[in-house]
Short mmCIF file of C-alpha atoms and ligand atoms in Angstrom, two decimals:
data_model
loop_
_atom_site.label_atom_id
_atom_site.label_comp_id
_atom_site.label_asym_id
_atom_site.label_seq_id
_atom_site.Cartn_x
_atom_site.Cartn_y
_atom_site.Cartn_z
CA MET A 8 19.35 -8.50 -87.07
CA ASN A 9 16.72 -6.73 -89.14
CA TYR A 10 14.08 -8.84 -87.51
CA LEU A 11 15.30 -7.76 -84.06
CA ARG A 12 15.31 -4.12 -85.07
CA PHE A 13 11.76 -4.25 -86.40
CA SER A 14 10.54 -6.02 -83.25
CA PHE A 15 12.16 -3.34 -81.13
CA ILE A 16 10.54 -0.53 -83.14
CA GLY A 17 7.25 -2.43 -82.98
CA ILE A 18 7.43 -2.66 -79.18
CA LEU A 19 8.26 1.05 -78.93
CA PHE A 20 5.31 1.85 -81.17
CA LEU A 21 2.96 -0.30 -79.10
CA LEU A 22 4.20 1.33 -75.91
CA GLN A 23 3.47 4.75 -77.35
CA CYS A 24 -0.01 3.77 -78.46
CA ARG A 25 -0.87 2.19 -75.15
CA GLU A 26 -3.85 3.88 -73.54
CA PRO A 27 -2.82 5.85 -70.45
CA GLU A 28 -3.81 4.41 -67.11
CA LEU A 29 -6.75 6.32 -65.73
CA PRO A 30 -7.47 6.77 -62.05
CA THR A 31 -10.64 4.91 -61.09
CA CYS A 32 -12.71 5.29 -57.95
CA THR A 33 -16.21 5.18 -56.51
CA THR A 34 -18.20 7.70 -54.50
CA ASP A 35 -17.85 5.48 -51.43
CA SER A 36 -15.08 7.48 -49.82
CA GLY A 37 -17.57 10.02 -48.51
CA PRO A 38 -19.00 13.18 -50.04
CA LEU A 39 -16.76 15.10 -52.40
CA PHE A 40 -17.08 18.30 -50.35
CA ALA A 41 -15.84 16.52 -47.22
CA HIS A 42 -12.40 16.27 -48.83
CA PHE A 43 -12.02 20.05 -48.90
CA SER A 44 -11.91 22.91 -46.47
CA PHE A 45 -13.98 25.11 -48.82
CA PRO A 46 -17.49 24.48 -50.18
CA VAL A 47 -17.80 22.40 -53.33
CA GLY A 48 -20.87 23.19 -55.35
CA ALA A 49 -22.90 22.35 -58.43
CA ALA A 50 -25.36 24.20 -60.62
CA LEU A 51 -28.75 22.53 -60.30
CA GLU A 52 -31.94 22.30 -62.30
CA PRO A 53 -34.83 21.40 -59.96
CA LEU A 54 -36.69 19.68 -62.81
CA ASP A 55 -33.79 17.23 -63.16
CA MET A 56 -33.83 16.68 -59.39
CA ALA A 57 -37.44 15.55 -59.70
CA SER A 58 -37.06 13.36 -62.77
CA ASN A 59 -33.59 11.83 -62.47
CA SER A 60 -32.76 9.84 -59.34
CA ALA A 61 -29.03 9.41 -60.08
CA TYR A 62 -28.72 13.17 -60.55
CA ALA A 63 -30.69 13.91 -57.38
CA SER A 64 -28.68 11.46 -55.35
CA LEU A 65 -25.32 13.00 -56.35
CA ALA A 66 -26.70 16.52 -55.83
CA ASN A 67 -27.68 15.45 -52.33
CA THR A 68 -24.54 13.67 -51.30
CA GLU A 69 -21.55 15.20 -53.09
CA PHE A 70 -22.05 18.97 -52.89
CA ASN A 71 -22.59 21.42 -50.06
CA SER A 72 -23.18 24.53 -52.14
CA ILE A 73 -25.85 24.93 -54.80
CA THR A 74 -26.19 27.48 -57.58
CA PRO A 75 -29.51 27.50 -59.46
CA GLU A 76 -28.52 27.09 -63.11
CA ASN A 77 -31.52 28.97 -64.54
CA ILE A 78 -34.51 29.36 -62.24
CA PHE A 79 -33.37 32.58 -60.52
CA LYS A 80 -32.76 34.35 -63.82
CA PRO A 81 -35.21 37.14 -64.70
CA ALA A 82 -36.79 35.30 -67.64
CA PHE A 83 -37.85 32.45 -65.34
CA LEU A 84 -38.47 34.18 -62.04
CA HIS A 85 -39.95 37.49 -63.19
CA PRO A 86 -41.76 36.65 -66.46
CA GLU A 87 -44.26 39.55 -66.38
CA PRO A 88 -44.20 42.95 -64.64
CA GLY A 89 -45.06 42.34 -61.00
CA VAL A 90 -45.38 38.58 -61.53
CA PHE A 91 -42.81 36.39 -59.81
CA TYR A 92 -42.78 32.65 -60.22
CA TRP A 93 -41.73 31.58 -56.72
CA GLN A 94 -42.74 27.96 -56.80
CA GLU A 95 -39.42 26.47 -57.88
CA THR A 96 -37.14 28.99 -56.22
CA ASP A 97 -38.98 28.58 -52.89
CA SER A 98 -38.63 24.83 -53.01
CA LEU A 99 -34.93 24.99 -53.92
CA VAL A 100 -34.32 27.42 -51.07
CA GLN A 101 -36.19 25.08 -48.71
CA PHE A 102 -34.28 22.04 -50.00
CA CYS A 103 -30.97 23.81 -49.29
CA LEU A 104 -32.07 24.95 -45.84
CA ASN A 105 -33.24 21.42 -44.93
CA ALA A 106 -30.11 19.78 -46.29
CA GLY A 107 -27.72 22.32 -44.76
CA LYS A 108 -26.42 23.40 -48.15
CA ARG A 109 -25.39 26.92 -49.02
CA LEU A 110 -27.43 28.55 -51.79
CA HIS A 111 -25.67 30.98 -54.09
CA GLY A 112 -28.21 33.13 -55.95
CA HIS A 113 -27.53 33.46 -59.69
CA THR A 114 -28.15 35.97 -61.16
CA LEU A 115 -29.85 39.31 -60.53
CA ILE A 116 -28.68 41.59 -63.35
CA TRP A 117 -27.49 40.18 -66.69
CA HIS A 118 -27.99 41.01 -70.36
CA GLN A 119 -29.18 37.51 -71.23
CA GLN A 120 -32.25 35.48 -70.26
CA LEU A 121 -34.29 38.63 -69.68
CA PRO A 122 -38.08 38.46 -70.07
CA TYR A 123 -39.55 40.22 -73.08
CA TRP A 124 -41.24 42.90 -70.95
CA MET A 125 -38.00 43.86 -69.22
CA GLU A 126 -36.03 44.18 -72.40
CA ASN A 127 -38.79 46.31 -73.91
CA PHE A 128 -39.54 48.32 -70.79
CA GLN A 129 -40.55 51.90 -71.64
CA GLY A 130 -39.31 54.58 -69.32
CA ASN A 131 -36.60 57.12 -68.60
CA ALA A 132 -33.44 56.40 -66.60
CA THR A 133 -35.19 56.94 -63.26
CA GLU A 134 -37.98 54.56 -64.20
CA TRP A 135 -35.51 51.94 -65.40
CA GLU A 136 -33.63 52.30 -62.15
CA SER A 137 -36.74 51.79 -60.07
CA MET A 138 -37.72 48.78 -62.19
CA MET A 139 -34.26 47.31 -61.52
CA LYS A 140 -34.53 48.15 -57.81
CA ASN A 141 -37.90 46.46 -57.56
CA HIS A 142 -36.58 43.36 -59.34
CA ILE A 143 -33.53 43.06 -57.10
CA GLN A 144 -35.16 43.93 -53.82
CA THR A 145 -38.23 41.74 -54.29
CA ILE A 146 -36.02 38.70 -54.85
CA VAL A 147 -33.23 39.42 -52.36
CA GLY A 148 -35.76 40.59 -49.76
CA ARG A 149 -37.82 37.41 -50.02
CA TYR A 150 -34.77 35.26 -49.36
CA LYS A 151 -33.10 37.52 -46.79
CA GLY A 152 -31.06 35.37 -44.44
CA LYS A 153 -31.75 32.27 -46.55
CA VAL A 154 -29.69 32.86 -49.67
CA ARG A 155 -26.14 33.38 -48.48
CA SER A 156 -24.74 35.14 -51.52
CA TRP A 157 -25.68 36.61 -54.88
CA ASP A 158 -24.19 37.14 -58.31
CA VAL A 159 -25.52 40.68 -58.37
CA VAL A 160 -24.15 41.65 -61.78
CA ASN A 161 -23.14 39.10 -64.39
CA GLU A 162 -20.92 39.63 -67.44
CA ALA A 163 -20.89 43.45 -67.54
CA LEU A 164 -17.57 43.54 -69.40
CA GLU A 165 -16.50 42.84 -72.96
CA ASP A 166 -13.39 40.74 -73.59
CA ASP A 167 -11.26 43.86 -74.12
CA GLY A 168 -12.28 45.15 -70.68
CA SER A 169 -14.69 47.83 -71.87
CA LEU A 170 -18.20 48.00 -70.45
CA ARG A 171 -20.61 45.76 -72.34
CA ASN A 172 -23.15 47.79 -74.22
CA ASN A 173 -26.20 46.09 -72.75
CA THR A 174 -29.80 47.07 -71.97
CA TRP A 175 -28.92 48.26 -68.47
CA LEU A 176 -26.05 50.45 -69.59
CA GLU A 177 -28.14 51.88 -72.39
CA HIS A 178 -31.05 52.89 -70.16
CA ILE A 179 -29.47 53.65 -66.79
CA GLY A 180 -25.85 54.44 -67.65
CA GLU A 181 -22.64 53.21 -66.03
CA SER A 182 -24.03 53.63 -62.55
CA TYR A 183 -26.33 50.62 -63.02
CA ILE A 184 -23.58 48.40 -61.62
CA GLU A 185 -23.05 50.20 -58.33
CA LYS A 186 -26.78 50.78 -57.96
CA ALA A 187 -27.48 47.07 -58.39
CA PHE A 188 -25.05 46.32 -55.55
CA GLN A 189 -26.56 49.05 -53.36
CA PHE A 190 -30.09 47.74 -53.92
CA ALA A 191 -29.03 44.20 -53.08
CA GLN A 192 -27.25 45.33 -49.95
CA GLU A 193 -30.27 47.33 -48.76
CA ALA A 194 -32.47 44.26 -49.16
CA ASP A 195 -30.12 41.92 -47.26
CA PRO A 196 -27.17 43.65 -45.60
CA ASP A 197 -25.66 40.32 -44.55
CA ALA A 198 -25.68 38.62 -47.95
CA LEU A 199 -22.33 38.28 -49.71
CA LEU A 200 -22.34 40.11 -53.02
CA PHE A 201 -20.40 39.02 -56.11
CA TYR A 202 -19.52 40.27 -59.56
CA ASN A 203 -19.39 37.27 -61.91
CA ASP A 204 -17.80 37.00 -65.37
CA TYR A 205 -16.14 34.66 -67.88
CA SER A 206 -12.67 34.64 -69.47
CA LEU A 207 -11.17 36.60 -66.56
CA GLU A 208 -8.73 33.71 -66.25
CA SER A 209 -7.77 33.78 -69.92
CA LYS A 210 -7.87 37.47 -70.90
CA PRO A 211 -5.52 39.60 -68.77
CA GLU A 212 -7.01 42.89 -69.97
CA LYS A 213 -10.51 41.77 -69.00
CA CYS A 214 -9.21 40.52 -65.66
CA LYS A 215 -7.55 43.87 -64.98
CA ALA A 216 -10.67 45.81 -65.94
CA ALA A 217 -12.81 43.69 -63.59
CA LEU A 218 -10.35 44.12 -60.75
CA ASP A 219 -10.19 47.91 -61.31
CA MET A 220 -13.97 48.06 -61.37
CA LEU A 221 -14.33 46.11 -58.12
CA GLN A 222 -11.67 48.17 -56.38
CA LYS A 223 -13.20 51.47 -57.50
CA LEU A 224 -16.62 50.39 -56.28
CA ARG A 225 -15.24 49.24 -52.97
CA ASP A 226 -13.30 52.50 -52.55
CA LYS A 227 -16.56 54.38 -53.10
CA GLY A 228 -18.08 52.44 -50.21
CA VAL A 229 -20.15 50.02 -52.29
CA LYS A 230 -20.39 46.61 -50.59
CA ILE A 231 -18.86 44.13 -52.99
CA ASP A 232 -17.47 41.02 -51.41
CA GLY A 233 -16.14 38.85 -54.13
CA ILE A 234 -15.46 37.83 -57.67
CA GLY A 235 -16.94 34.89 -59.53
CA LEU A 236 -14.49 33.52 -62.06
CA GLN A 237 -16.82 31.42 -64.19
CA MET A 238 -14.00 29.20 -65.48
CA HIS A 239 -15.61 27.74 -68.58
CA ILE A 240 -12.23 26.44 -69.67
CA SER A 241 -10.79 23.53 -71.63
CA ILE A 242 -7.91 21.07 -71.47
CA LEU A 243 -6.11 23.26 -74.03
CA SER A 244 -6.46 26.68 -72.47
CA PRO A 245 -5.96 28.88 -70.57
CA SER A 246 -2.56 27.97 -69.14
CA ASN A 247 -2.25 27.21 -65.45
CA ASN A 248 -0.15 30.35 -65.16
CA SER A 249 -2.87 32.50 -66.56
CA ILE A 250 -5.43 30.97 -64.16
CA GLU A 251 -3.08 31.51 -61.24
CA ASN A 252 -2.53 35.18 -62.16
CA ALA A 253 -6.26 35.88 -62.13
CA VAL A 254 -6.97 33.99 -58.91
CA GLN A 255 -4.03 35.65 -57.16
CA ALA A 256 -4.89 39.14 -58.39
CA PHE A 257 -8.36 39.09 -56.84
CA ALA A 258 -7.19 37.34 -53.69
CA THR A 259 -4.36 39.84 -53.15
CA ALA A 260 -6.86 42.67 -53.47
CA GLY A 261 -8.81 41.08 -50.62
CA PHE A 262 -11.85 39.73 -52.47
CA LEU A 263 -13.53 36.38 -51.93
CA VAL A 264 -12.82 34.14 -54.91
CA HIS A 265 -15.53 31.85 -56.25
CA LEU A 266 -14.69 29.53 -59.14
CA SER A 267 -18.31 29.82 -59.98
CA GLU A 268 -19.19 27.82 -63.10
CA LEU A 269 -16.33 25.42 -63.64
CA ASP A 270 -16.36 23.00 -66.53
CA ILE A 271 -13.34 21.69 -68.42
CA SER A 272 -14.11 21.04 -72.05
CA ILE A 273 -12.22 18.19 -73.69
CA ASN A 274 -13.44 19.05 -77.18
CA PRO A 275 -13.08 22.82 -77.49
CA LEU A 276 -12.44 22.60 -81.23
CA GLY A 277 -15.72 20.82 -81.81
CA ASN A 278 -14.29 17.67 -83.42
CA LYS A 279 -16.69 14.88 -84.34
CA ILE A 280 -16.40 12.56 -81.36
CA THR A 281 -18.82 10.21 -79.67
CA SER A 282 -16.83 9.38 -76.56
CA PRO A 283 -13.95 10.95 -74.65
CA LYS A 284 -10.41 9.70 -75.39
CA PRO A 285 -8.63 8.36 -72.27
CA GLN A 286 -5.79 10.82 -72.89
CA ALA A 287 -8.27 13.70 -72.79
CA LEU A 288 -9.83 12.46 -69.55
CA LEU A 289 -6.36 12.35 -68.06
CA GLN A 290 -5.62 15.91 -69.22
CA GLN A 291 -8.92 16.98 -67.70
CA ALA A 292 -7.96 15.41 -64.37
CA ASP A 293 -4.51 17.05 -64.53
CA LYS A 294 -6.10 20.44 -65.18
CA MET A 295 -8.31 19.96 -62.14
CA ARG A 296 -5.32 19.04 -59.99
CA ALA A 297 -3.58 22.25 -61.08
CA ILE A 298 -6.71 24.32 -60.37
CA LEU A 299 -6.97 22.86 -56.87
CA GLN A 300 -3.34 23.71 -56.19
CA ILE A 301 -3.81 27.27 -57.41
CA TYR A 302 -6.96 27.66 -55.37
CA GLN A 303 -5.47 26.21 -52.22
CA ASN A 304 -2.65 28.76 -52.43
CA ILE A 305 -4.95 31.65 -51.61
CA PRO A 306 -5.87 32.35 -47.97
CA ALA A 307 -8.56 29.99 -46.68
CA ALA A 308 -10.76 32.89 -45.61
CA GLN A 309 -11.03 33.99 -49.26
CA GLN A 310 -11.86 30.56 -50.67
CA PHE A 311 -15.59 30.99 -51.26
CA GLY A 312 -15.72 27.66 -53.04
CA ILE A 313 -15.56 25.82 -56.34
CA THR A 314 -18.84 25.26 -58.18
CA PHE A 315 -19.19 22.92 -61.17
CA TRP A 316 -21.66 23.93 -63.88
CA GLY A 317 -23.71 20.73 -63.70
CA ILE A 318 -23.29 17.20 -62.39
CA GLY A 319 -23.09 14.63 -65.19
CA ASP A 320 -21.74 15.20 -68.70
CA SER A 321 -25.22 14.87 -70.15
CA ASP A 322 -26.42 17.80 -68.01
CA SER A 323 -23.82 20.20 -69.35
CA TRP A 324 -24.96 23.35 -71.15
CA ILE A 325 -22.04 23.06 -73.61
CA PRO A 326 -23.48 20.65 -76.22
CA GLY A 327 -26.75 22.59 -76.47
CA PHE A 328 -25.20 26.03 -76.37
CA PHE A 329 -22.14 25.53 -78.54
CA GLY A 330 -23.41 22.66 -80.69
CA ARG A 331 -20.60 20.20 -80.01
CA THR A 332 -20.19 16.92 -78.17
CA ASP A 333 -18.33 17.35 -74.92
CA PHE A 334 -17.59 15.74 -71.58
CA PRO A 335 -16.71 18.63 -69.27
CA LEU A 336 -17.98 17.57 -65.82
CA LEU A 337 -17.15 15.30 -62.86
CA PHE A 338 -19.53 12.43 -63.68
CA ASP A 339 -20.12 10.65 -66.96
CA GLU A 340 -23.41 10.24 -68.78
CA ASN A 341 -24.35 7.37 -66.46
CA TYR A 342 -23.35 9.38 -63.39
CA ALA A 343 -20.26 7.28 -62.70
CA PRO A 344 -17.28 9.24 -61.35
CA LYS A 345 -14.72 10.20 -64.01
CA PRO A 346 -10.95 10.47 -63.55
CA ILE A 347 -11.37 14.19 -62.77
CA TYR A 348 -13.50 13.26 -59.75
CA CYS A 349 -11.03 10.57 -58.65
CA THR A 350 -8.20 13.09 -58.82
CA MET A 351 -10.15 15.43 -56.59
CA ILE A 352 -10.61 12.88 -53.82
CA GLU A 353 -7.08 11.52 -54.17
C1 XIL B 430 -26.38 28.87 -69.00
C2 XIL B 430 -27.21 27.65 -68.60
O1 XIL B 430 -26.34 26.64 -68.19
C3 XIL B 430 -28.03 27.18 -69.79
O2 XIL B 430 -28.91 26.14 -69.38
C4 XIL B 430 -28.84 28.34 -70.36
O3 XIL B 430 -29.51 27.92 -71.51
C5 XIL B 430 -27.94 29.52 -70.69
O4 XIL B 430 -27.21 29.89 -69.53
N1 XIL B 430 -22.62 32.09 -67.91
C6 XIL B 430 -23.56 32.18 -66.91
C7 XIL B 430 -24.60 31.14 -66.78
O5 XIL B 430 -23.47 33.08 -66.06
O6 XIL B 430 -25.81 31.63 -66.28
C8 XIL B 430 -24.85 30.43 -68.10
O7 XIL B 430 -25.74 29.36 -67.87
C9 XIL B 430 -23.54 29.96 -68.69
C10 XIL B 430 -22.62 31.11 -68.96
#
């Protein structure tokens, strides 16, 4: 009898420890974007396109929207006063035009990745404003009609919803935000203009502050077309409810919604891991399924697209930036599709 009982408990134990079954698939069922009615994008580094054929091949086939991960940022594109480094941005713009991919410009005004000269610019508010105008209009003007949309202002809010005390606020004042949008609109009246930020999907007070800001600007007549919810999230948080609240709030207010920098961390606590646990890959796929459902619930005309912040796990900014091992993207380190990808094409 005892023997039977122990065997039974043993079987139960084994069942519980059994690895979950993971969806498997290939990229043979056609491009990822072809499975969706909205654009599916990735952040790209042109240097990786040139040096890594697996990366370049997926960038070419799977995505129909591209966000430059770094090369449009001021530190790269505008390294000295009056000096613009167009070589890489021109070739990325040309690549997108040739391949019929949408290019989303990221980012014009931000407090990070600024060149030394800009951060230390000497001048009064009017001079700062004209420096900002020149920066925005030189870039947007050059790519008028070629870059479909821009993150005009990035991360202007603190987590509590107050305005971030950054260089632009300090030198120009609160109006830097609306002026940045006005300058961009003057340079390309047809481009779609976005405000982009993180944690809007996890911090209700920040979400509300961003929505208020966008509505106030729009009421004043400033052209502001959409919101970029960066969505650097994890399998642990935020809840699906919280994501849905944010997505719905902006959609109800009539803005385009771009899930603009999506990655789903499976190791947010920074544990010492060398490979992803199957259970975590499954949770990552489940999170993606929930995000797709939430996103597909908003009107199609407001679905600007979902952009992943990189292609393979080894391209992700997370390990370098946060100093932890992670596996947050659609493809693994060898560029094989992960369960999250398989769930998307299901
Ligand atoms: C990150 C890039 O991925 C990194 O390569 C770079 O070192 C730092 O910036 N929010 C943004 C993006 O708007 O521009 C950031 O990109 C990630 C957070």
